[in-house]
Each structure stands twice: as structure tokens, then as C-alpha cells.
XYZ file of C-alpha atoms in Angstrom:
732
model
C 40.375 29.861 42.913
C 39.163 27.081 45.173
C 42.163 27.703 47.352
C 41.212 31.385 47.654
C 37.603 30.457 48.603
C 38.854 28.125 51.315
C 41.155 30.875 52.593
C 38.194 33.303 52.839
C 36.000 30.726 54.599
C 38.790 30.004 57.039
C 39.283 33.713 57.681
C 35.510 34.211 58.326
C 35.400 31.312 60.739
C 38.451 32.717 62.464
C 36.788 36.136 62.833
C 33.615 34.567 64.294
C 35.706 32.584 66.749
C 37.544 35.740 67.778
C 34.277 37.599 68.418
C 32.863 34.731 70.449
C 36.016 34.613 72.467
C 35.822 38.349 73.167
C 32.131 38.099 74.222
C 32.818 35.121 76.436
C 35.649 36.883 78.174
C 33.489 39.997 78.720
C 30.570 37.940 80.068
C 32.887 36.069 82.387
C 34.408 39.256 83.808
C 31.005 40.969 84.188
C 29.576 37.942 85.972
C 32.454 37.979 88.429
C 32.044 41.740 88.885
C 28.296 41.358 89.567
C 28.889 38.577 92.060
C 31.544 40.546 93.882
C 29.688 43.866 93.935
C 26.317 42.343 94.950
C 27.886 40.248 97.685
C 29.653 43.301 99.111
C 26.489 45.416 98.909
C 24.382 42.718 100.621
C 26.998 42.353 103.368
C 26.998 46.096 103.992
C 23.148 46.230 103.983
C 22.709 43.630 106.764
C 23.372 45.914 109.767
C 21.391 48.788 108.267
C 18.291 49.983 110.275
C 15.653 49.926 108.971
C 16.570 47.008 106.719
C 16.453 47.992 102.947
C 14.431 45.059 101.783
C 13.848 46.307 98.233
C 17.516 47.132 97.617
C 18.599 43.853 99.221
C 16.310 42.042 96.825
C 17.902 43.751 93.812
C 21.408 42.868 94.998
C 20.245 39.302 95.535
C 18.920 39.242 91.964
C 22.288 40.493 90.663
C 24.133 37.823 92.703
C 21.893 35.102 91.303
C 22.301 36.504 87.800
C 26.112 36.398 88.093
C 26.061 32.811 89.419
C 23.751 31.701 86.610
C 25.928 33.257 83.921
C 29.044 31.728 85.396
C 27.460 28.260 85.412
C 26.181 28.532 81.831
C 29.373 29.905 80.235
C 31.231 26.596 79.859
C 28.467 24.606 78.163
C 26.102 27.253 76.804
C 28.067 30.445 76.227
C 25.459 32.017 73.929
C 22.651 31.395 76.438
C 24.836 32.791 79.210
C 25.321 36.027 77.255
C 21.602 36.436 76.655
C 20.826 35.708 80.310
C 23.340 38.330 81.360
C 22.069 41.036 79.010
C 18.393 40.529 79.584
C 18.842 39.912 83.286
C 20.634 43.205 83.697
C 17.898 44.902 81.660
C 15.226 43.446 83.933
C 17.076 44.524 87.061
C 17.438 48.069 85.665
C 13.728 48.309 84.794
C 12.731 47.013 88.251
C 15.026 49.526 89.909
C 13.402 52.322 87.874
C 9.962 51.032 88.928
C 10.792 50.755 92.616
C 13.127 53.706 93.238
C 12.605 57.425 92.597
C 16.225 58.387 91.793
C 16.284 60.475 88.539
C 19.693 59.127 87.447
C 18.590 55.493 87.202
C 17.478 55.697 83.523
C 20.948 56.953 82.595
C 22.460 53.607 83.755
C 20.998 52.200 80.577
C 23.872 53.890 78.698
C 26.383 51.492 80.273
C 24.058 48.602 79.635
C 23.710 49.678 75.993
C 27.512 49.334 75.490
C 27.577 45.934 77.202
C 24.588 44.682 75.240
C 26.007 45.863 71.907
C 29.070 43.735 72.513
C 27.447 40.637 74.015
C 24.256 40.361 71.938
C 24.053 42.042 68.545
C 21.004 44.371 68.348
C 20.250 44.211 72.038
C 21.361 47.818 72.475
C 18.268 49.044 70.606
C 15.955 46.917 72.781
C 17.619 48.155 75.965
C 17.414 51.795 74.890
C 13.787 51.397 73.818
C 12.723 49.647 77.042
C 14.444 52.200 79.278
C 13.039 55.128 77.278
C 9.533 53.644 77.178
C 9.441 52.968 80.914
C 10.758 56.414 81.724
C 8.129 58.042 79.461
C 5.347 55.948 80.959
C 6.326 56.762 84.519
C 6.531 60.468 83.636
C 3.155 60.309 81.910
C 1.326 58.810 84.933
C 3.109 61.277 87.206
C 5.015 58.661 89.190
C 8.422 60.068 88.164
C 9.883 63.286 86.879
C 12.737 62.245 84.562
C 14.367 64.799 82.187
C 13.034 63.132 79.077
C 14.705 65.442 76.514
C 18.086 64.927 78.105
C 17.437 61.211 78.473
C 16.372 60.874 74.839
C 19.459 62.712 73.646
C 21.708 60.605 75.892
C 20.132 57.372 74.666
C 20.532 58.419 71.011
C 24.151 59.382 71.496
C 24.751 56.202 73.451
C 23.313 54.064 70.675
C 25.433 55.838 68.054
C 28.579 55.654 70.166
C 27.971 52.007 71.031
C 27.461 51.091 67.365
C 30.618 52.909 66.305
C 32.658 51.465 69.154
C 31.495 47.920 68.570
C 32.022 48.268 64.812
C 35.523 49.619 65.435
C 36.296 46.811 67.854
C 35.106 44.170 65.412
C 37.068 45.822 62.581
C 40.165 45.828 64.765
C 39.564 42.191 65.618
C 39.253 41.347 61.937
C 42.428 43.282 61.174
C 44.283 41.658 64.068
C 43.126 38.250 62.899
C 44.192 38.986 59.337
C 47.556 40.204 60.580
C 47.796 37.121 62.733
C 47.134 34.953 59.713
C 49.621 36.962 57.643
C 52.193 36.679 60.398
C 51.626 32.916 60.532
C 51.971 32.727 56.785
C 55.145 34.802 56.829
C 56.436 32.695 59.685
C 55.858 29.557 57.665
C 57.552 31.135 54.674
C 60.414 32.264 56.899
C 60.781 28.752 58.212
C 60.745 27.427 54.671
C 63.227 30.087 53.551
C 65.377 29.339 56.563
C 65.445 25.694 55.613
C 66.229 26.681 52.030
C 68.878 29.096 53.272
C 70.423 26.333 55.341
C 70.578 24.176 52.240
C 72.038 27.074 50.239
C 74.639 27.753 52.936
C 75.542 24.097 52.919
C 75.806 24.182 49.129
C 77.891 27.364 49.312
C 80.251 25.741 51.753
C 80.581 22.787 49.434
C 81.023 25.153 46.484
C 83.592 27.124 48.432
C 85.511 23.935 49.116
C 85.322 23.004 45.433
C 86.328 26.563 44.507
C 89.432 26.359 46.654
C 90.276 22.976 45.225
C 89.679 24.230 41.697
C 91.796 27.307 42.437
C 94.683 25.118 43.550
C 94.233 22.916 40.482
C 94.187 25.988 38.234
C 97.333 27.309 39.884
C 99.012 23.958 39.325
C 97.749 23.836 35.738
C 99.035 27.336 35.115
C 102.424 26.389 36.495
C 102.505 23.359 34.235
C 101.399 25.457 31.248
C 104.043 28.078 31.959
C 106.659 25.377 32.378
C 105.571 23.778 29.095
C 105.684 27.191 27.418
C 109.131 27.841 28.840
C 110.376 24.438 27.680
C 108.909 25.032 24.226
C 110.562 28.439 23.973
C 113.843 27.042 25.254
C 113.612 24.198 22.766
C 113.024 26.599 19.874
C 115.841 28.850 21.062
C 118.252 25.929 21.424
C 117.470 24.676 17.925
C 117.986 28.145 16.488
C 121.263 28.619 18.318
C 122.530 25.234 17.248
C 121.699 26.086 13.651
C 123.659 29.311 13.795
C 127.061 27.624 14.100
C 126.948 25.628 10.838
C 124.983 28.383 9.139
C 127.697 30.907 9.963
C 130.141 28.790 7.950
C 127.759 28.255 5.040
C 126.766 31.904 4.850
C 130.269 33.207 5.432
C 132.054 31.034 2.841
C 129.291 31.441 0.264
C 129.407 35.209 0.750
C 133.158 35.260 0.206
C 132.885 32.943 -2.808
C 130.096 34.948 -4.381
C 131.233 38.504 -3.641
C 135.037 38.195 -3.610
C 136.032 34.995 -5.475
C 139.473 36.505 -6.198
C 140.480 35.541 -2.658
C 140.932 31.979 -3.862
C 143.469 32.993 -6.477
C 143.435 32.403 -10.198
C 140.582 29.903 -10.251
C 138.240 29.533 -13.182
C 134.662 29.857 -11.934
C 132.314 28.372 -14.540
C 128.878 30.047 -14.694
C 126.989 26.986 -13.319
C 129.304 26.959 -10.294
C 128.828 30.689 -9.687
C 125.069 30.194 -10.042
C 125.134 27.342 -7.509
C 127.199 29.427 -5.097
C 124.674 32.204 -5.535
C 121.855 29.768 -4.656
C 123.744 28.669 -1.565
C 124.327 32.248 -0.503
C 120.742 33.328 -1.166
C 119.188 30.341 0.599
C 121.532 30.607 3.548
C 120.425 34.202 4.020
C 116.814 33.048 3.788
C 117.580 30.369 6.365
C 119.052 33.020 8.647
C 115.817 35.008 8.382
C 113.826 31.920 9.331
C 116.104 31.297 12.309
C 115.473 34.856 13.442
C 111.750 34.146 13.170
C 112.089 31.036 15.326
C 114.032 33.043 17.884
C 111.246 35.610 17.854
C 108.831 32.754 18.437
C 110.783 31.811 21.529
C 110.437 35.370 22.832
C 106.937 36.424 21.820
C 103.526 35.044 20.879
C 103.350 34.297 17.169
C 99.903 35.956 16.932
C 101.570 39.339 16.906
C 104.282 38.388 14.417
C 105.199 41.360 12.189
C 104.819 41.409 8.436
C 106.812 43.491 5.988
C 104.239 43.707 3.220
C 105.092 45.020 -0.211
C 103.535 44.673 -3.668
C 104.624 41.260 -4.916
C 103.791 39.473 -8.198
C 102.790 35.974 -7.122
C 103.810 34.068 -10.253
C 107.571 34.848 -10.135
C 107.593 34.394 -6.349
C 106.061 30.927 -6.547
C 108.173 30.009 -9.586
C 111.364 31.121 -7.826
C 110.441 29.172 -4.694
C 109.875 26.099 -6.837
C 113.341 26.525 -8.359
C 114.844 26.715 -4.882
C 112.998 23.550 -3.876
C 114.163 21.645 -6.976
C 117.473 21.016 -5.223
C 115.576 18.810 -2.768
C 114.512 16.438 -5.533
C 117.769 16.047 -7.493
C 118.976 12.497 -7.700
C 115.838 11.070 -6.106
C 112.967 9.037 -7.556
C 110.560 11.780 -6.451
C 110.226 14.818 -8.686
C 108.551 18.214 -8.459
C 105.908 19.547 -10.837
C 104.898 23.202 -10.820
C 101.582 24.311 -12.255
C 100.834 28.041 -12.078
C 98.071 29.879 -13.889
C 98.960 33.162 -15.559
C 96.188 35.271 -14.059
C 97.682 35.576 -10.577
C 97.487 39.156 -9.244
C 100.034 41.312 -7.462
C 99.320 41.284 -3.718
C 100.574 43.154 -0.677
C 102.348 40.312 1.132
C 105.495 39.558 3.059
C 107.626 37.749 0.503
C 109.879 36.102 3.066
C 106.963 34.712 5.071
C 105.055 33.352 2.065
C 108.257 31.887 0.625
C 108.881 30.227 3.969
C 105.356 28.775 3.979
C 105.898 27.331 0.500
C 109.296 25.904 1.412
C 107.907 24.346 4.590
C 105.116 22.645 2.665
C 107.470 21.491 -0.109
C 110.030 20.161 2.382
C 107.329 18.234 4.232
C 106.019 16.806 0.964
C 109.532 15.768 -0.127
C 110.249 14.263 3.279
C 107.247 11.960 3.071
C 107.462 11.170 -0.662
C 110.134 8.559 -1.288
C 109.034 8.016 -4.896
C 106.372 9.728 -6.928
C 105.335 13.296 -7.591
C 105.040 16.447 -5.553
C 102.757 18.975 -7.194
C 102.954 22.740 -6.517
C 99.839 24.376 -7.902
C 98.588 27.966 -7.738
C 95.334 29.256 -9.173
C 92.967 32.154 -8.806
C 89.435 31.597 -7.554
C 86.645 33.904 -6.425
C 88.284 36.600 -4.326
C 91.409 34.648 -3.372
C 94.464 32.771 -4.584
C 94.689 29.094 -3.653
C 98.157 27.558 -3.439
C 98.391 23.791 -2.941
C 101.183 21.291 -2.388
C 100.221 17.672 -3.053
C 102.294 14.542 -2.561
C 101.937 10.812 -3.164
C 103.264 9.804 0.255
C 101.688 7.577 2.893
C 99.072 10.158 3.863
C 97.917 11.272 7.295
C 95.497 9.324 9.522
C 92.119 10.988 9.919
C 92.471 11.332 13.704
C 95.801 13.176 13.294
C 94.579 15.823 10.837
C 93.116 18.221 13.462
C 96.490 18.392 15.261
C 99.068 18.655 12.500
C 99.194 22.471 12.732
C 99.900 22.395 16.475
C 103.349 23.460 17.579
C 105.838 20.576 18.075
C 103.253 18.019 16.967
C 104.571 14.937 15.151
C 102.298 12.607 13.202
C 104.709 9.777 13.984
C 105.807 10.288 17.587
C 107.786 7.079 17.936
C 111.530 7.133 18.509
C 112.042 5.000 15.379
C 110.448 7.452 12.979
C 112.468 7.984 9.831
C 111.288 11.532 9.237
C 112.986 14.009 11.531
C 111.784 17.479 12.399
C 110.892 19.698 15.311
C 107.204 20.048 14.485
C 107.389 23.825 14.039
C 107.122 24.212 10.260
C 103.369 23.761 9.894
C 102.624 25.733 13.063
C 104.691 28.680 11.831
C 103.148 28.396 8.372
C 99.656 28.532 9.849
C 100.461 31.701 11.778
C 101.995 33.360 8.731
C 98.983 32.544 6.560
C 96.554 33.744 9.225
C 98.578 36.946 9.575
C 97.810 37.510 5.851
C 94.065 36.927 6.570
C 94.245 33.627 4.731
C 93.268 30.036 5.516
C 95.356 26.882 5.584
C 94.159 23.305 5.764
C 95.132 19.742 4.961
C 93.298 16.972 3.126
C 94.485 13.425 3.187
C 93.455 9.834 2.896
C 95.751 7.306 4.497
C 97.783 5.545 1.841
C 96.891 8.061 -0.897
C 99.052 11.051 -0.093
C 98.174 14.459 1.318
C 97.355 17.926 0.008
C 98.177 21.088 1.942
C 96.466 24.244 0.721
C 96.398 27.849 1.803
C 94.735 30.964 0.481
C 95.695 34.599 0.076
C 92.725 36.983 -0.179
C 92.565 39.330 -3.129
C 91.528 42.837 -2.021
C 89.359 44.972 -4.256
C 92.299 47.223 -5.156
C 94.681 44.377 -6.038
C 96.833 45.007 -9.092
C 96.676 42.580 -12.023
C 99.853 40.801 -12.988
C 100.266 42.950 -16.077
C 100.288 46.144 -14.015
C 104.051 45.901 -13.658
C 104.481 46.394 -17.394
C 102.402 49.519 -17.927
C 103.986 52.029 -20.268
C 102.135 55.080 -18.963
C 102.605 56.767 -15.624
C 100.381 55.543 -12.858
C 98.423 57.913 -10.685
C 100.118 58.553 -7.349
C 98.416 57.086 -4.294
C 98.874 57.363 -0.572
C 100.380 53.860 -0.553
C 103.360 55.290 -2.444
C 104.099 57.745 0.340
C 107.206 56.956 2.414
C 106.555 55.266 5.708
C 107.130 57.272 8.904
C 110.602 56.861 10.325
C 111.775 55.611 13.724
C 115.350 55.988 14.955
C 116.826 53.181 17.056
C 119.933 53.994 19.111
C 122.169 51.030 19.856
C 125.614 49.913 18.777
C 124.222 46.482 17.859
C 122.496 46.590 14.426
C 120.569 43.452 15.364
C 118.433 45.581 17.700
C 117.337 47.818 14.832
C 116.667 44.723 12.731
C 114.617 43.278 15.580
C 112.542 46.457 15.880
C 112.124 46.537 12.099
C 110.689 43.005 12.035
C 108.108 43.919 14.649
C 107.136 47.402 13.434
C 106.370 46.861 9.790
C 104.472 50.137 9.438
C 107.622 52.204 10.155
C 110.943 52.703 8.444
C 113.586 51.849 11.063
C 116.916 53.683 10.899
C 119.838 52.425 12.953
C 121.853 55.063 14.830
C 125.064 53.536 16.107
C 126.670 56.681 17.547
C 124.384 58.607 19.978
C 126.386 61.756 19.302
C 124.923 61.881 15.784
C 121.348 61.711 17.062
C 120.457 65.370 16.498
C 121.866 65.270 12.974
C 119.907 62.095 12.169
C 116.722 63.646 13.572
C 117.129 66.691 11.323
C 117.832 64.425 8.371
C 115.014 61.860 8.764
C 112.356 63.743 10.813
C 111.463 60.586 12.733
C 108.152 59.823 14.355
C 109.983 58.815 17.546
C 113.411 57.912 18.880
C 113.932 54.547 20.608
C 116.946 54.374 22.891
C 117.920 50.885 23.955
C 119.261 50.999 27.514
C 120.472 48.184 29.778
C 117.945 47.049 32.397
C 120.258 48.273 35.167
C 119.963 51.780 33.721
C 123.743 52.244 33.299
C 124.184 54.264 30.101
C 127.548 55.120 28.679
C 126.213 58.176 26.778
C 123.522 60.754 27.305
C 121.146 59.869 24.453
C 118.582 62.575 25.117
C 118.108 64.745 21.990
C 117.875 68.496 22.056
C 114.941 68.443 19.609
C 111.395 67.916 20.861
C 110.774 64.399 19.531
C 109.008 61.581 21.439
C 111.848 59.767 23.167
C 111.356 56.181 24.356
C 113.816 54.424 26.625
C 113.397 50.641 26.804
C 115.418 47.462 27.072
C 115.698 45.077 24.129
C 118.274 42.263 23.990
C 121.526 43.720 22.680
C 124.954 42.199 22.331
C 126.344 45.636 23.160
C 125.330 44.970 26.774
C 127.437 41.839 26.806
C 130.380 43.741 25.328
C 129.990 46.489 27.911
C 129.576 44.094 30.868
C 132.548 41.943 29.833
C 134.690 44.976 28.881
C 135.386 43.757 25.329
C 135.559 45.659 22.049
C 132.480 44.071 20.472
C 130.194 41.056 20.562
C 129.072 39.445 17.283
C 126.341 36.839 16.953
C 126.941 33.907 14.619
C 126.470 33.943 11.734
C 128.096 37.342 11.579
C 128.296 39.495 8.486
C 131.743 39.910 6.968
C 131.184 43.649 6.706
C 130.430 43.907 10.441
C 133.530 41.908 11.392
C 135.762 43.966 9.117
C 134.318 47.212 10.479
C 135.042 46.184 14.057
C 138.592 45.154 13.155
C 139.238 48.344 11.186
C 138.403 50.377 14.294
C 141.530 48.778 15.804
C 144.052 50.394 13.460
C 147.102 48.539 14.712
C 145.555 45.056 14.710
C 147.949 42.841 12.787
C 148.449 39.732 14.914
C 144.986 38.157 15.328
C 144.348 35.103 17.500
C 141.153 33.120 16.818
C 140.021 31.050 19.830
C 137.123 28.852 18.702
C 136.525 25.104 18.970
C 134.951 25.118 15.492
C 137.836 24.843 13.006
C 135.667 26.166 10.196
C 135.269 29.557 11.917
C 139.011 30.129 11.809
C 139.128 29.319 8.105
C 136.140 31.588 7.467
C 137.734 34.524 9.301
C 140.931 33.957 7.328
C 138.994 34.147 4.047
C 137.145 37.286 5.154
C 140.336 39.051 6.181
C 141.949 38.088 2.893
C 139.322 40.169 1.062
C 140.778 43.369 2.592
C 144.163 42.938 0.915
C 145.959 43.771 4.176
C 148.555 41.383 5.554
C 147.358 39.713 8.782
C 149.152 37.206 10.954
C 146.365 34.811 11.867
C 146.802 32.190 14.573
C 144.255 29.653 15.816
C 143.466 27.937 19.097
C 140.695 25.397 19.540
C 139.927 25.695 23.254
C 140.359 28.229 26.029
C 143.428 26.692 27.594
C 145.250 26.503 24.264
C 144.256 30.107 23.550
C 145.704 31.368 26.866
C 148.935 29.515 26.158
C 149.152 31.123 22.694
C 148.538 34.585 24.177
C 151.218 34.214 26.812
C 153.728 32.917 24.285
C 153.072 35.829 21.905
C 150.863 38.765 22.840
C 148.260 39.273 20.051
C 146.862 42.568 18.779
C 143.314 41.195 18.743
C 141.526 38.099 20.042
C 138.419 36.678 18.361
C 136.927 34.629 21.188
C 134.119 32.105 21.227
C 132.241 31.992 24.535
C 131.095 28.347 24.432
C 134.070 25.964 24.347
C 135.111 22.755 26.136
C 137.503 22.775 29.093
C 137.969 26.540 29.616
C 135.144 28.561 28.029
C 135.284 32.147 26.838
C 134.279 33.585 30.235
C 137.186 31.764 31.851
C 139.549 33.111 29.198
C 138.343 36.680 29.872
C 138.858 36.235 33.610
C 142.403 34.976 33.059
C 143.177 37.838 30.656
C 141.864 40.492 33.071
C 143.958 39.007 35.840
C 147.125 39.131 33.723
C 148.680 42.600 33.411
C 150.252 41.672 30.066
C 146.906 40.608 28.549
C 144.405 42.893 30.311
C 144.459 45.535 27.585
C 144.330 43.160 24.604
C 141.188 43.959 22.526
C 138.659 41.117 22.365
C 135.797 40.572 19.939
C 133.345 37.916 21.108
C 131.824 35.395 18.702
C 128.743 33.640 20.125
C 125.526 31.942 19.128
C 123.777 32.726 22.424
C 122.245 36.043 23.410
C 123.240 36.482 27.022
C 121.469 39.840 26.996
C 118.169 37.982 27.434
C 119.490 36.485 30.673
C 120.241 40.030 31.850
C 116.664 41.051 31.092
C 115.309 37.997 32.931
C 117.412 38.777 36.005
C 116.960 42.537 36.242
C 113.640 43.099 34.484
C 112.914 45.996 32.194
C 110.999 49.235 32.062
C 109.829 51.732 29.481
C 110.116 55.502 29.839
C 108.365 57.813 27.375
C 109.104 61.522 27.328
C 109.527 64.434 24.958
C 112.639 66.523 25.657
C 112.035 70.242 25.791
C 108.262 69.840 25.936
C 105.767 68.134 28.202
C 103.298 65.454 27.203
C 99.741 66.689 26.985
C 97.051 64.889 29.075
C 95.395 63.536 25.927
C 98.726 62.060 24.800
C 99.294 60.493 28.203
C 95.821 58.942 28.101
C 96.466 57.480 24.641
C 99.740 55.997 25.890
C 97.904 54.559 28.890
C 95.234 53.037 26.658
C 97.854 51.393 24.462
C 99.843 50.077 27.446
C 96.764 48.715 29.221
C 95.643 46.988 26.027
C 99.017 45.246 25.598
C 100.187 44.419 29.114
C 98.531 41.576 30.981
C 98.515 41.004 34.750
C 99.984 37.837 36.183
C 98.499 36.406 39.336
C 99.592 33.383 41.300
C 98.563 31.676 44.516
C 100.237 34.395 46.597
C 97.716 36.932 45.304
C 94.745 34.749 46.335
C 94.538 34.997 50.119
C 92.379 33.010 52.487
C 90.448 36.202 53.259
C 89.266 36.213 49.649
C 87.631 32.821 50.123
C 86.331 33.543 53.622
C 84.634 36.669 52.253
C 82.399 34.454 50.104
C 82.034 31.640 52.654
């Protein structure tokens, strides 16, 4: 408030100073005008005959008045103004007294305007004096002035002078206020300019930091992508390396369990058959886990598919414990299983939950040299809690937050006695989270560790006894068959791959595209997925004649490898005996079979599988590419089973030599490999997806829904090439 009062006082003083300046300037100019006019008039009156003494005296008075005002203005400006106003009034009254001209009183109008500006209120005195003198002179008969006209002129002059002076002063006040406002705005502008200069300087610094941060982010992204690529490659390499020994375990156990008569008249005691069955069952489970790890190397685990089905928890956990008992045989450590009998039936993926349990039990066994591993399952409020406890060395407190990270090892030294890739707990965490559960670890160093996870119990969960109801249950929508999707590809692994990632659909494999229309009429699928090579070279026209959504895309398929290398088929280890036999049966005259594989067990496995057919085969073996070429040239085979990865001359070299030899060019070849070279084809040529409906067009609403789904899934990838210098200069 005090600041506002000082501002008003300052403004008033400024207005007074402006008025005084205006009056001083007017007095100065009028004094100069009087001096000039009177001097000129006196000079012109000198040669006049007779000499106008009275008029000369008036001009002399005006000259003296102008000189006096000019002398007083510097030191006494107020006195100079009064002298000027009242001096002019006196000169006018004397002129009216001495001269008879009727227009003289009207000169007071000009004097009224001057007096109103120079001395406030003087205009009324001037008008009154002039009017009074004119009336007096008229009354005594000395003059004959038009008094009515003079009175009206004086009144109008006073009114006009007051309005003019008031307007001038108002304008001066407004100009002064504007001047003050302009000064204030100028000061603010200067302050803002200084602030703007500081902001511009800060922006330049920020721009420099932004560019530096951008480069650092680009480098960090490259490092992250390289780390991701190395992690995926590491997982893929481990999976591929596991396939070679697993192909032998799965293949021999399958032959032993399904067709033991191949081994002749051998007595198979029940415990041995049961053990072989365990080997076969667990090897198939191991193959499923390897497929999961391969999927991890291709995709983010967050979107991992689940094949949920109603599952009683008690037999699942009990059966997993029986599988894990083999880990504890002959060791000081033993396994205890404690399961309550009130566990419900839940919609879960049995394979995934079994894998979680096996991962936890294997970790507990690995770190428990002697003692007890406890598998416990119980029902709590709204969830089932499954725990695996051990009496091992425990986990340090600072390592607990990281044990579920991918490839993390509690003991990262090269001398650690416990081997592993660090994927088990990470995969288990993702599987549990995919079931909307929680997983955590509790441990105290030196006192063992407890790993627990939960499975939520929905409101509609079935009790364990529901499986033994004697009356018919009411049908529900969950019992309805799932919608069907047809997958066209000669490789059944593609259909299996799609099935693992589209759990809500029933996937049907169509090997022969010519049967597509018949399969569509039989299954009424939701859509048809046609797997095409990324180059777009299709051997068959897969387009159906029925109006069904038809999707063309590229998923890794060994059929591509077979087509590119011009071979009969390409099988991925471990291969199913049924698939191998089906491929061989398509070659009706195949009798002499040459197996070219550096793994001696593969040859023995193929021999056992072929023995199950009862047909006589002449089976020869070669353990590297060079030896295989020599065997072919010495005796032309009917069929070659060829491994691609071998020392010296690999499978690709063998194929090149065979295609260059006219005697071997037409020999059928079935490839046996642990590596999916189709993924390299995708990486080199890229992929695309085409969605159409033969015989009918897609409606705009359907196109928009497809766009929404694609935009929600696909993510852009930017690098330093997409960030130009113009982008930074735009913000500089």
C-alpha cells in the first residue's frame, strides 16, 4: 500500500512538473513574440507623420513587458507568468481607454486563452475587467461597443478556454501516465531481456546436454540390444546343444517303451519298464522346456502362451515330486512332500507349473549336499501356496533381489561348484506371473532358503472332489470347443509353435495345401494361416475358395530349408520316430540308407527306429562328410540321412558335392539338424503379413480393428539416423 501511495505522489509531482514546463514554454514563446512584434511596429512607426505617440508608447510597453518576462523566466518562472498575464491585461485596458476602435475589447478573447493556461483563474479576471471597462465607457458615452455581442463572446470564450485548458491538462496527465507506463514496461522489457538471455544461455546448455544425452542413449540402446542379442543367442545355443543328446535319450526310450520287441526275446521286468517310461516321459517334458527356451530366445517372455486346462493340484504336485525323487537317490539329501488334501482344481498350464516345481526342486537339490528338501503345498485365503525349502548354505541378503533376473548367478566365480545358466528362476517367475501368481524367496545365510509361489483361486474354482461326482454336471460355456485355426505348412513344428502361442484356439496342422478346402469344410476354422517364405516364393497356391480370413506370414519352418537346399525333408533333432518313418515311407524304393552323422548314437537310433517297421533295410554309416561322399561314390544309396553340422566337410559341402555329381544329384536326402536355419532366412530377408478374405472384401470396421491390433503390438525402432541435426537446431 505504501508503495502505491508513493507511486501516486510521484505521478502528481510529475503532472505538476509537466504543467509548469508547458506554461514556461508558452511564456517564453509569447515573450519573444511580443519583443519581435513590438520592435517591428516601433521601427515602422518612426517615419510616420504625424508621429503616433500613443501607439508608440503601447508598443514600447509591450517591448518592455517581453524583456521583463524573458529576464524573470530563469529564476522566477511563476512571477514571469504573472507579469506577462497582468501586463498584457493592462496594455489591453489602456488601449481600450485611449483608442476608439470597436474591436479592441474582442482581443480579450485571445488573452483569456493565454491567461487560462499561464495563470489558473486569470481568465475570469481578464474577462471581467474587459467587460467592466467596456460597459463603463459605453455608459459615459465615450465608446459605442456592441455589449450584447461582447458579453456573448466573453462567455463563450471563458467556456471554450476552460474546456480547452482542461482537455490539455487531461492530455498531459494521460501522456505522463503513458510515459510512466512506457518507462515501466521498458524496465520490465529490459529485465525480461536479461532473463531471456539467461534462458537462451540455459537452453543452449540444455541443448548441448540433450545432444550428449541423445548420443549416450543411442550408445546405451546399442549396448542393450547387443546384450539382448547375446542373451538370446546364448539361450538358443544351449537349447540346440541340448537337442543332440536329448534326441538319443528320447529316441531310444521311445523305441524301448513303445516297441521293445525290436531288441529280441528280452525279459523286461516291470520296474525296468516303469523306469524306461519315466525316462521317456521326462525326456518329452525336457523337450517341451527346450522349446520354451527357444521361444525365449525369439520373443519376450511377458507374452508367453499358456495352455490352461482344469487340473487337480494334488496329483500334479505329487507326480512332480515322484519325478524329482530320482534326483535324491543315493545321496545324503532326501525329499519330503507335504500336501494338504483340500487343494482345488485350477485352470492352469500343467507343463509350465510342473516346470516351475522341477526348477525349484533342482535348485534346492543342487545346493543341498546333505539334509532335507521339503515340498509343501497348502491352501490359504484365496490362493494356493507352494513352497520348496532346503537346508543348504542360504542366499546372502544383498543377492535376494536379483536371483530372479535372467542369467543371474548367486556365485559368479569361475570356481563355483554349482553349474547352471541362470534361466530357471527367471523362467519360473514369468510362468507364475502369467498365472497371476506371486513368487518370492526367503533366506538367511547359513540356514537354507525357501522359495514360494502362489496360484490364485478364482471364485468358480472346482473343489478337489468335483472330479468324482456321480451326477451329471450342468453344461457351461467353458465346455464349448475352442475356435479352430488351420496352419498350412509341411513342417508340423510350425503348427506346434502357433499352438504354444495361441492358447485360446485349437490349431490344426494342414500339411497338404490341396486339402485346404476339405479341411475348412470339416473344421469351420476361425482363420487360415499360410506360412510362406520371406522371399514370397510359394510352391503351391494356398488361397482357399471359401470366404475365410486368410493370413499369409512367415514363421521359421524347416520346410524352407528343405526347399532351398532341394532335399526331401528337414527334421529337427530330436525328431519323432513317426515323422522319420513317414518321410522314409514316401520314398517307396528306399532300401539302401546311408546315415552321415558325426554322432554315432544317431546311427544306432535310426537303426532301432527302422527295425520297428519290420522291413529289411541295408543301413550304412559315415561319421563325417568326406567319409559319407566316399561311401556314396562306392555304392549309390537310395536315401541319405545327413547331418548339417559335422567336422571337416559339413552337410552343406556334402550337398554341393552331390549336386555337382551326376550320379548322386538325384539321390533323396533327409536333413537332420539341431539348428533352425529358417530364422537366418527371416533375419536376412525380413517378413511381412498379408490379411485378406478370398471371395469377399474386408469391411472398413474390420480393417480398423486389424489396424488397432497391429498398432498395439508393433513398436517403432529409431536410431541415430532418424535424429537429424535439424531436429536439435529447431529447439536451439
